[in-house]
Tab-separated table of C-alpha atoms in Angstrom:
chain	number	residue	atom	x	y	z
A	727	MET	CA	33.014	-30.741	45.268
A	728	ASP	CA	36.352	-29.053	44.900
A	729	LYS	CA	35.598	-25.823	43.111
A	730	SER	CA	39.040	-24.493	44.074
A	731	CYS	CA	40.527	-26.863	41.524
A	732	CYS	CA	42.142	-24.631	38.957
A	733	PHE	CA	40.727	-26.650	36.109
A	734	HIS	CA	37.145	-26.328	37.279
A	735	ASP	CA	36.593	-23.138	35.342
A	736	LEU	CA	37.367	-24.959	32.095
A	737	LEU	CA	34.638	-27.563	32.448
A	738	SER	CA	31.779	-25.459	31.162
A	739	ALA	CA	33.514	-24.379	27.972
A	740	SER	CA	34.829	-27.919	27.360
A	741	LEU	CA	31.227	-29.162	27.179
A	742	ASP	CA	30.736	-26.856	24.190
A	743	GLY	CA	34.089	-27.539	22.525
A	744	GLU	CA	35.000	-23.979	23.142
A	745	LEU	CA	38.377	-24.514	24.820
A	746	SER	CA	41.536	-23.781	22.917
A	747	PRO	CA	43.429	-26.902	21.847
A	748	SER	CA	46.075	-26.437	24.534
A	749	GLU	CA	43.454	-25.873	27.216
A	750	GLN	CA	41.626	-29.002	26.137
A	751	VAL	CA	44.803	-31.100	26.267
A	752	GLN	CA	45.579	-29.835	29.730
A	753	LEU	CA	42.014	-30.495	30.938
A	754	ASP	CA	42.006	-33.999	29.460
A	755	GLU	CA	45.229	-34.867	31.269
A	756	HIS	CA	43.850	-33.385	34.470
A	757	LEU	CA	40.626	-35.385	34.247
A	758	LEU	CA	42.628	-38.570	34.293
A	759	VAL	CA	43.743	-37.835	37.826
A	760	CYS	CA	40.933	-35.658	39.273
A	761	GLU	CA	37.799	-37.472	40.281
A	762	SER	CA	36.162	-34.239	41.528
A	763	CYS	CA	36.426	-32.602	38.095
A	764	ARG	CA	35.235	-35.776	36.362
A	765	LYS	CA	32.173	-35.775	38.609
A	766	ALA	CA	31.533	-32.102	38.037
A	767	LEU	CA	31.860	-32.535	34.272
A	768	ASP	CA	29.348	-35.333	34.382
A	769	GLU	CA	26.934	-33.132	36.387
A	770	TYR	CA	27.276	-30.292	33.860
A	771	ARG	CA	26.345	-32.764	31.110
A	772	LYS	CA	23.258	-33.808	33.051
A	773	LEU	CA	22.379	-30.217	33.676
A	774	THR	CA	22.543	-29.258	29.975
A	775	SER	CA	20.539	-32.340	29.145
A	776	LEU	CA	17.881	-31.271	31.721
A	777	LEU	CA	17.748	-27.769	30.306
A	778	GLY	CA	17.480	-29.026	26.787
A	779	GLY	CA	14.630	-31.297	27.818
A	780	ILE	CA	12.337	-28.658	29.236
A	781	PRO	CA	9.007	-29.305	27.520
A	782	ASP	CA	7.346	-26.535	25.547
A	783	ALA	CA	4.496	-24.656	27.176
A	784	SER	CA	1.413	-24.279	25.067
A	785	VAL	CA	0.891	-20.974	23.345
A	786	PRO	CA	-1.652	-18.838	25.137
A	787	ASN	CA	-5.099	-18.822	23.662
A	788	GLY	CA	-5.534	-15.960	21.221
A	789	LEU	CA	-1.910	-15.084	20.694
A	790	VAL	CA	-1.686	-16.259	17.097
A	791	GLU	CA	-5.187	-15.043	16.389
A	792	ASN	CA	-4.392	-11.578	17.773
A	793	VAL	CA	-1.294	-11.238	15.681
A	794	LEU	CA	-3.145	-12.356	12.536
A	795	LYS	CA	-5.972	-9.985	13.352
A	796	GLU	CA	-3.645	-7.023	13.943
A	797	THR	CA	-1.614	-7.608	10.794
A	798	THR	CA	-4.820	-7.865	8.833
A	799	GLN	CA	-6.069	-4.656	10.418
A	800	THR	CA	-2.750	-2.969	9.568
A	801	LEU	CA	-3.155	-4.065	5.987
A	802	GLN	CA	-6.695	-2.767	5.976
A	803	ALA	CA	-5.603	0.512	7.628
A	804	ASN	CA	-2.883	0.939	5.007
A	805	LYS	CA	-5.413	0.428	2.266
A	806	GLU	CA	-7.748	2.904	3.898
A	807	VAL	CA	-5.081	5.481	4.445
A	808	SER	CA	-4.074	5.312	0.770
A	809	THR	CA	-7.584	6.425	-0.198
A	810	LEU	CA	-7.960	8.976	2.506
A	811	ILE	CA	-9.099	11.905	0.481
A	812	PRO	CA	-12.861	11.344	0.469
A	813	LYS	CA	-14.952	11.950	-2.582
A	814	SER	CA	-17.370	13.889	-0.439
A	815	ARG	CA	-16.021	15.499	2.710
A	816	PHE	CA	-19.458	15.366	4.272
A	817	ALA	CA	-20.158	11.720	3.599
A	818	GLY	CA	-19.478	8.757	5.867
A	819	ALA	CA	-19.049	8.014	9.536
A	820	ARG	CA	-15.584	9.525	9.659
A	821	TRP	CA	-17.052	12.946	9.596
A	822	MET	CA	-19.059	12.067	12.710
A	823	ARG	CA	-15.858	11.233	14.576
A	824	TRP	CA	-14.367	14.651	14.209
A	825	SER	CA	-14.168	16.729	17.321
A	826	ALA	CA	-16.539	19.596	17.753
A	827	ALA	CA	-13.707	22.037	17.406
A	828	VAL	CA	-12.678	20.750	14.055
A	829	ALA	CA	-16.236	20.621	12.958
A	830	ALA	CA	-16.647	24.297	13.897
A	831	VAL	CA	-13.549	25.233	12.005
A	832	PHE	CA	-14.801	23.318	9.003
A	833	LEU	CA	-18.115	25.084	9.193
A	834	LEU	CA	-16.354	28.398	9.231
A	835	VAL	CA	-14.331	27.361	6.234
A	836	VAL	CA	-17.404	26.318	4.290
A	837	LEU	CA	-19.118	29.595	5.172
A	838	TRP	CA	-16.021	31.543	4.270
A	839	ASN	CA	-15.500	29.650	1.048
A	840	GLY	CA	-19.095	30.321	0.116
A	841	LEU	CA	-18.948	34.076	0.540
A	842	PRO	CA	-20.062	35.635	-2.762
A	843	GLY	CA	-17.356	37.247	-4.805
A	844	LEU	CA	-14.397	35.936	-2.884
A	845	ASN	CA	-13.216	33.666	-5.673
A	846	ASP	CA	-14.773	35.583	-8.473
A	847	GLY	CA	-12.407	37.102	-10.987
A	848	ASN	CA	-9.119	36.730	-9.160
A	849	VAL	CA	-7.255	33.597	-8.192
A	850	THR	CA	-7.314	33.183	-4.423
A	851	PRO	CA	-4.495	31.396	-2.660
A	852	LEU	CA	-5.605	28.632	-0.305
A	853	LEU	CA	-4.573	27.288	3.007
A	854	THR	CA	-5.024	23.522	2.997
A	855	SER	CA	-4.800	21.651	6.225
A	856	ILE	CA	-4.175	17.978	6.591
A	857	VAL	CA	-6.100	16.579	9.523
A	858	ALA	CA	-5.250	13.341	11.310
A	859	ILE	CA	-7.893	11.331	13.073
A	860	ALA	CA	-6.318	8.720	15.303
A	861	GLU	CA	-7.935	6.026	17.348
A	862	GLU	CA	-4.637	5.186	19.018
A	863	GLU	CA	-1.383	6.788	19.917
A	864	TRP	CA	1.054	7.518	17.169
A	865	ALA	CA	4.467	9.159	17.003
A	866	ALA	CA	5.537	9.242	13.332
A	867	LEU	CA	3.794	9.919	10.060
A	868	ASP	CA	5.155	9.548	6.562
A	869	MET	CA	3.039	10.938	3.723
A	870	VAL	CA	3.348	11.344	-0.014
A	871	PHE	CA	0.853	13.601	-1.834
A	872	SER	CA	0.620	14.093	-5.521
A	873	PHE	CA	-0.853	17.075	-7.359
A	874	ASP	CA	-1.473	18.253	-10.864
A	875	PRO	CA	1.036	21.060	-11.581
A	876	SER	CA	-1.190	22.366	-14.314
A	877	ARG	CA	-3.847	23.138	-11.698
A	878	ILE	CA	-1.905	24.270	-8.675
A	879	SER	CA	1.499	25.174	-7.327
A	880	VAL	CA	2.403	24.378	-3.746
A	881	LYS	CA	4.067	27.280	-2.073
A	882	SER	CA	4.919	25.917	1.324
A	883	VAL	CA	4.468	23.006	3.799
A	884	GLU	CA	4.473	23.715	7.516
A	885	SER	CA	4.094	21.446	10.497
A	886	ALA	CA	1.101	22.284	12.661
A	887	LEU	CA	2.556	20.105	15.463
A	888	ALA	CA	5.831	21.866	16.042
A	889	ASP	CA	4.624	22.981	19.478
A	890	SER	CA	3.921	19.344	20.285
A	891	GLY	CA	7.533	18.375	19.710
A	892	PHE	CA	7.200	17.014	16.171
A	893	LEU	CA	10.078	17.450	13.794
A	894	MET	CA	9.250	17.623	10.144
A	895	VAL	CA	11.122	17.103	6.887
A	896	SER	CA	9.348	17.976	3.663
A	897	ASN	CA	10.160	18.089	0.000
A	898	ILE	CA	8.017	19.757	-2.591
A	899	GLY	CA	8.673	18.233	-5.970
A	900	SER	CA	7.316	19.116	-9.373
A	901	ASN	CA	4.185	17.036	-8.862
A	902	GLU	CA	4.457	15.491	-5.461
A	903	ILE	CA	5.099	16.402	-1.834
A	904	ARG	CA	6.898	14.125	0.580
A	905	VAL	CA	6.542	14.728	4.311
A	906	SER	CA	7.878	12.872	7.281
A	907	MET	CA	7.199	13.934	10.841
A	908	ALA	CA	8.118	12.327	14.079
A	909	SER	CA	8.145	12.955	17.792
A	910	SER	CA	9.810	11.261	20.728
A	911	GLU	CA	6.515	11.331	22.518
A	912	ALA	CA	3.373	9.588	21.509
A	913	PHE	CA	0.468	11.750	20.273
A	914	GLY	CA	-3.216	11.048	20.368
A	915	PRO	CA	-5.578	9.341	20.193
A	916	ASP	CA	-7.372	12.403	18.814
A	917	GLY	CA	-10.714	12.974	17.143
A	918	GLY	CA	-9.075	15.297	14.643
A	919	VAL	CA	-5.957	17.400	14.785
A	920	THR	CA	-4.270	19.445	12.090
A	921	VAL	CA	-0.845	18.074	11.326
A	922	LEU	CA	0.146	20.061	8.218
A	923	ASP	CA	-0.635	23.393	6.675
A	924	LEU	CA	0.041	23.863	2.988
A	925	ARG	CA	-0.187	27.065	0.989
A	926	ILE	CA	-1.519	26.386	-2.421
A	927	MET	CA	-1.932	28.638	-5.397
A	928	PRO	CA	-4.604	27.510	-7.901
A	929	MET	CA	-3.838	28.190	-11.515
A	930	SER	CA	-7.394	29.385	-12.231
A	931	SER	CA	-10.274	30.744	-10.158
A	932	SER	CA	-12.463	27.828	-11.122
A	933	ASP	CA	-10.498	25.538	-8.858
A	934	GLY	CA	-11.364	27.505	-5.767
A	935	LYS	CA	-13.572	24.823	-4.180
A	936	SER	CA	-11.758	21.733	-5.307
A	937	SER	CA	-9.565	19.326	-3.410
A	938	PHE	CA	-6.114	19.479	-4.975
A	939	LEU	CA	-3.969	16.964	-3.153
A	940	ARG	CA	-4.179	13.293	-3.682
A	941	LEU	CA	-2.754	11.116	-0.976
A	942	GLU	CA	-0.508	8.471	-2.545
A	943	THR	CA	0.870	6.707	0.529
A	944	ALA	CA	0.726	7.250	4.226
A	945	ARG	CA	2.225	5.343	7.083
A	946	ALA	CA	1.736	6.003	10.775
A	947	TYR	CA	3.814	4.389	13.520
A	948	ARG	CA	3.701	4.133	17.296
A	949	LEU	CA	6.716	4.917	19.515
A	950	ASP	CA	7.732	1.294	19.463
A	951	GLY	CA	7.716	1.182	15.670
A	952	ARG	CA	4.497	-0.770	15.327
A	953	PRO	CA	2.021	0.549	12.742
A	954	ALA	CA	-0.626	2.848	13.977
A	955	SER	CA	-4.072	3.390	12.524
A	956	VAL	CA	-4.480	7.050	11.525
A	957	THR	CA	-6.959	8.480	9.049
A	958	LEU	CA	-6.117	11.638	7.120
A	959	ASP	CA	-8.337	14.207	5.568
A	960	GLN	CA	-7.869	17.632	4.038
A	961	ILE	CA	-9.735	20.869	4.364
A	962	SER	CA	-9.081	24.045	2.400
A	963	ALA	CA	-9.848	27.691	3.016
A	964	PRO	CA	-9.079	30.843	0.966
A	965	LEU	CA	-6.385	32.952	2.563
A	966	PRO	CA	-7.027	36.562	3.473
A	967	GLU	CA	-5.635	39.122	1.037
A	968	GLN	CA	-2.489	40.204	2.907
A	969	SER	CA	0.345	39.562	0.530
A	970	ASP	CA	3.396	37.780	1.923
A	971	GLY	CA	5.579	38.573	-1.036
A	972	ASN	CA	5.476	35.040	-2.397
A	973	GLY	CA	2.254	35.462	-4.198
A	974	CYS	CA	0.404	33.919	-1.223
A	975	SER	CA	-1.626	35.543	1.463
A	976	SER	CA	-0.935	34.751	5.045
A	977	ALA	CA	-3.543	33.125	7.255
B	1112	MET	CA	7.496	-25.953	8.696
B	1113	LYS	CA	9.859	-27.710	6.333
B	1114	ALA	CA	12.765	-25.596	5.204
B	1115	ASP	CA	11.877	-25.687	1.502
B	1116	ASN	CA	8.293	-24.794	2.286
B	1117	GLU	CA	9.431	-21.883	4.507
B	1118	TYR	CA	11.623	-20.660	1.684
B	1119	GLU	CA	8.603	-20.629	-0.620
B	1120	VAL	CA	6.439	-18.814	1.887
B	1121	LEU	CA	9.186	-16.255	2.616
B	1122	GLN	CA	9.419	-15.726	-1.139
B	1123	LYS	CA	5.684	-15.109	-1.272
B	1124	TRP	CA	5.984	-12.507	1.467
B	1125	ARG	CA	8.949	-10.970	-0.340
B	1126	ASP	CA	6.849	-10.754	-3.478
B	1127	GLY	CA	4.146	-8.783	-1.663
B	1128	ASP	CA	1.833	-11.437	-0.328
B	1129	GLN	CA	1.337	-10.019	3.168
B	1130	ASP	CA	-0.731	-13.016	4.313
B	1131	ALA	CA	2.462	-15.101	4.099
B	1132	PHE	CA	3.703	-13.489	7.261
B	1133	GLY	CA	0.731	-14.840	9.185
B	1134	GLU	CA	1.448	-18.307	7.893
B	1135	LEU	CA	5.072	-18.097	8.937
B	1136	PHE	CA	4.225	-16.730	12.362
B	1137	ALA	CA	1.563	-19.343	13.049
B	1138	GLN	CA	4.085	-22.066	12.185
B	1139	ASN	CA	6.726	-20.642	14.575
B	1140	ALA	CA	4.527	-19.262	17.343
B	1141	THR	CA	5.129	-22.060	19.815
B	1142	ARG	CA	8.895	-21.917	19.550
B	1143	LEU	CA	8.909	-18.142	19.743
B	1144	TYR	CA	6.607	-18.077	22.697
B	1145	ASN	CA	8.634	-20.614	24.586
B	1146	PHE	CA	11.879	-18.814	23.866
B	1147	ALA	CA	10.325	-15.610	25.277
B	1148	TYR	CA	8.841	-17.505	28.229
B	1149	ARG	CA	12.254	-18.933	29.153
B	1150	LEU	CA	13.836	-15.513	28.905
B	1151	THR	CA	11.201	-13.669	30.881
B	1152	GLY	CA	9.893	-16.377	33.190
B	1153	GLN	CA	6.463	-14.910	32.821
B	1154	ARG	CA	3.640	-15.967	30.548
B	1155	GLU	CA	2.144	-12.520	30.219
B	1156	ASN	CA	5.446	-10.880	29.430
B	1157	ALA	CA	6.312	-13.622	26.984
B	1158	ARG	CA	2.994	-13.198	25.210
B	1159	ASP	CA	3.377	-9.399	25.041
B	1160	ILE	CA	6.901	-9.598	23.741
B	1161	VAL	CA	6.087	-12.160	21.054
B	1162	GLN	CA	3.026	-10.244	19.970
B	1163	THR	CA	4.972	-6.932	19.788
B	1164	ALA	CA	7.813	-8.688	18.017
B	1165	ALA	CA	5.501	-10.119	15.422
B	1166	LEU	CA	3.906	-6.800	14.632
B	1167	LYS	CA	7.267	-5.069	14.544
B	1168	ALA	CA	8.656	-7.663	12.183
B	1169	PHE	CA	5.545	-7.411	10.044
B	1170	ALA	CA	5.895	-3.642	9.843
B	1171	ARG	CA	9.552	-3.960	8.988
B	1172	GLY	CA	8.778	-6.251	6.066
B	1173	CYS	CA	10.381	-9.422	4.836
B	1174	PRO	CA	14.157	-9.643	5.281
B	1175	THR	CA	15.926	-9.578	1.988
B	1176	GLY	CA	18.521	-12.288	2.644
B	1177	GLU	CA	17.912	-15.404	0.593
B	1178	ASP	CA	19.153	-17.589	3.439
B	1179	THR	CA	16.790	-16.108	6.041
B	1180	VAL	CA	15.396	-18.558	8.580
B	1181	PHE	CA	12.179	-17.049	9.852
B	1182	TYR	CA	12.478	-18.413	13.397
B	1183	ALA	CA	16.057	-17.170	13.817
B	1184	TRP	CA	15.145	-13.798	12.434
B	1185	MET	CA	12.093	-13.481	14.725
B	1186	ARG	CA	14.027	-14.867	17.674
B	1187	ARG	CA	16.414	-11.976	17.403
B	1188	VAL	CA	13.541	-9.516	17.351
B	1189	VAL	CA	12.110	-11.188	20.479
B	1190	LEU	CA	15.541	-11.153	22.168
B	1191	ASN	CA	16.055	-7.452	21.429
B	1192	LEU	CA	12.677	-6.548	22.791
B	1193	PHE	CA	13.396	-8.573	25.937
B	1194	LEU	CA	16.770	-6.831	26.374
B	1195	ASP	CA	15.149	-3.451	25.864
B	1196	SER	CA	12.434	-4.178	28.405
B	1197	GLU	CA	15.021	-5.424	30.899
B	1198	ARG	CA	17.013	-2.239	30.513
B	1199	THR	CA	13.999	-0.206	31.513
B	1200	LYS	CA	12.749	-2.173	34.458
B	1201	LYS	CA	14.334	-3.922	37.296
B	1202	ARG	CA	13.800	-7.621	37.313
B	1203	ALA	CA	13.514	-7.473	41.107
B	1204	HIS	CA	10.129	-5.829	40.696
B	1205	ARG	CA	8.584	-8.616	38.708
B	1206	PRO	CA	6.577	-11.327	40.428
B	1207	SER	CA	7.725	-14.860	40.759
B	1208	LEU	CA	7.960	-17.204	37.793
B	1209	LEU	CA	5.339	-19.645	38.737
B	1210	GLN	CA	2.719	-17.800	40.703
B	1211	GLY	CA	0.355	-20.029	42.478
B	1212	VAL	CA	2.654	-23.001	42.720
B	1213	ASP	CA	3.060	-24.424	46.210
B	1214	TRP	CA	6.808	-24.206	46.492
B	1215	GLN	CA	6.867	-26.104	49.781
B	1216	ASP	CA	5.818	-29.147	47.825
B	1217	VAL	CA	8.562	-28.608	45.297
B	1218	GLU	CA	11.171	-28.088	47.994
B	1219	PHE	CA	10.063	-31.301	49.563
B	1220	ALA	CA	10.241	-33.117	46.314
B	1221	VAL	CA	13.746	-31.915	45.596
B	1222	ALA	CA	14.884	-32.565	49.123
B	1223	ALA	CA	13.389	-35.993	49.104
B	1224	GLU	CA	15.415	-36.962	46.138
B	1225	VAL	CA	18.631	-36.318	48.057
B	1226	GLN	CA	17.711	-39.186	50.259
B	1227	PRO	CA	19.340	-42.374	48.918
B	1228	ALA	CA	16.344	-44.436	49.933
B	1229	SER	CA	14.028	-42.349	47.792
B	1230	PRO	CA	13.933	-43.642	44.237
B	1231	ARG	CA	13.896	-41.021	41.476
B	1232	THR	CA	10.775	-42.481	39.965
B	1233	GLN	CA	8.875	-41.159	42.931
B	1234	MET	CA	9.586	-37.617	41.916
B	1235	ASP	CA	6.810	-36.274	39.841
B	1236	GLU	CA	8.104	-35.067	36.486
B	1237	ASP	CA	6.133	-31.855	36.730
B	1238	GLN	CA	7.805	-31.062	40.001
B	1239	ARG	CA	11.213	-31.766	38.525
B	1240	MET	CA	10.487	-29.321	35.771
B	1241	GLN	CA	9.232	-26.738	38.236
B	1242	ALA	CA	12.450	-27.087	40.177
B	1243	ILE	CA	14.457	-26.470	36.948
B	1244	TRP	CA	12.227	-23.562	36.048
B	1245	ARG	CA	12.665	-22.062	39.475
B	1246	ALA	CA	16.430	-22.407	39.374
B	1247	LEU	CA	16.515	-20.816	35.939
B	1248	ASP	CA	14.249	-18.028	37.050
B	1249	ASN	CA	16.398	-17.246	40.026
B	1250	LEU	CA	19.475	-16.743	37.874
B	1251	ALA	CA	20.513	-13.165	37.231
B	1252	ASP	CA	19.269	-11.973	33.834
B	1253	GLU	CA	22.753	-11.860	32.362
B	1254	TYR	CA	23.401	-15.481	33.241
B	1255	ARG	CA	19.929	-16.752	32.367
B	1256	THR	CA	19.997	-15.172	28.920
B	1257	VAL	CA	23.231	-16.899	27.868
B	1258	VAL	CA	22.104	-20.208	29.408
B	1259	VAL	CA	18.847	-20.061	27.451
B	1260	LEU	CA	20.592	-19.099	24.232
B	1261	ARG	CA	23.237	-21.829	24.570
B	1262	ASP	CA	21.626	-24.773	26.379
B	1263	ILE	CA	18.078	-24.427	25.149
B	1264	GLU	CA	18.385	-22.597	21.799
B	1265	GLY	CA	21.730	-24.133	20.867
B	1266	LEU	CA	23.432	-20.986	19.704
B	1267	SER	CA	27.218	-20.912	19.388
B	1268	TYR	CA	29.349	-18.684	21.589
B	1269	GLU	CA	29.970	-16.436	18.556
B	1270	GLU	CA	26.259	-16.133	17.847
B	1271	ILE	CA	25.510	-15.291	21.457
B	1272	ALA	CA	28.278	-12.714	21.516
B	1273	SER	CA	26.868	-11.155	18.344
B	1274	HIS	CA	23.233	-11.213	19.601
B	1275	LEU	CA	24.119	-9.640	22.917
B	1276	SER	CA	26.910	-7.411	21.646
B	1277	ILE	CA	29.375	-8.728	24.238
B	1278	PRO	CA	32.848	-10.212	23.899
B	1279	LEU	CA	33.309	-13.941	23.459
B	1280	GLU	CA	35.157	-14.230	26.735
B	1281	THR	CA	32.161	-12.650	28.503
B	1282	VAL	CA	29.840	-15.274	26.935
B	1283	ARG	CA	32.105	-18.017	28.264
B	1284	THR	CA	32.330	-16.470	31.739
B	1285	ARG	CA	28.600	-15.866	32.061
B	1286	LEU	CA	27.772	-19.322	30.872
B	1287	ARG	CA	30.209	-20.870	33.284
B	1288	ARG	CA	28.828	-18.922	36.237
B	1289	GLY	CA	25.235	-19.534	35.235
B	1290	ARG	CA	25.793	-23.249	34.897
B	1291	GLN	CA	27.684	-23.405	38.174
B	1292	ARG	CA	24.798	-21.811	39.993
B	1293	LEU	CA	22.237	-24.059	38.372
B	1294	ARG	CA	24.340	-27.118	39.187
B	1295	ASP	CA	24.561	-26.061	42.779
B	1296	VAL	CA	20.849	-25.422	43.114
B	1297	LEU	CA	19.850	-28.545	41.172
B	1298	GLN	CA	22.388	-30.783	42.835
B	1299	PRO	CA	19.770	-33.365	43.743
B	1300	LEU	CA	18.790	-33.692	40.068
B	1301	VAL	CA	22.248	-33.874	38.494
B	1302	SER	CA	24.210	-35.819	41.119
B	1303	ASP	CA	24.732	-39.550	40.680
B	1304	GLU	CA	24.473	-39.900	44.430
B	1305	SER	CA	20.774	-39.125	44.416
């Protein structure tokens, strides 16, 4: 085979009709006199025919089923995550999955919240924490909460994962809060970790033990962009009485 | 899946019927898996890439273009995942394409066909395919990818250039070199003298 023939490099593109008209004319003229190139062109045709005739391998068992299962689970997780604020914080198996540390904090909050006189008379600002419970790694979280502006005002939203490399963007609207947070490193799985701290001012003292935020949407993602299953919950505690100048006490 | 049917299912997905994605994926799984298999040369990698691509595509949601072809759209997701994975790991570290195959037999079968006295019909079709697979697998990634996209997937040079973000001339060069190497290796299969 004479690969040194200067026309040899045109053979591959000529198979695909990708030569310029002038190149094609030159090659056609050359093929009339060059047996080596004619033979090579014929071999390229056979080669492409062979490649095009490679039979399909069968799909591995479970591939389609796994994808269908995971997409169904993602749908289910999205439904779950949109109703994340439980009617009773103490009900259900989710509570049992919380880490001992979070449970201890919660207990402290309940005790604190139950101290006589703390919420009597005066309106007490609250620190509300959003807790994420993840059974798998995640790296980004988008959340939208709504609230009733006649019952509360939201003073601030802070990331509790800044030390873990999470960047956060938040916007407090008249009746909703939008928060996006993301990290370049995967986080979790975790039995319960605080991701957000919000300072909330109830409009009346009677709201002192209520849940104020309603989760409208939430999406969690892994590093590769695939959806992650993350459950969110909220806990609230009255803030100590040190004034921070914004009408809220600091924790 | 017939094109008009696919259009209807895509429209269902676009309208919020999330189950429509599963229907589209199931219909195209074989093609997508084989595309990934030919790119990676490994069943496990192909499976992982297709599975990840499917979930990524699902999370991204239905493409808005009215002329979307599901397979072409998913193929691009698979290709991008493959290119990403190849950027982060050296192909030299991956095991051989067909683990467990007795290559001595294949070598013998290919060599035997060079002998004029040995009729082609004696060559087992499976072994012929293994020889082609092996030749494809031994190509450098940059050559194998364009050969798969052109000679197996039937993409145009322009589409390949767009998918791989490389100039048209580079597509032409890589394809020429890839085919030359395959032709050399598979000479017993493509030559009239066999």
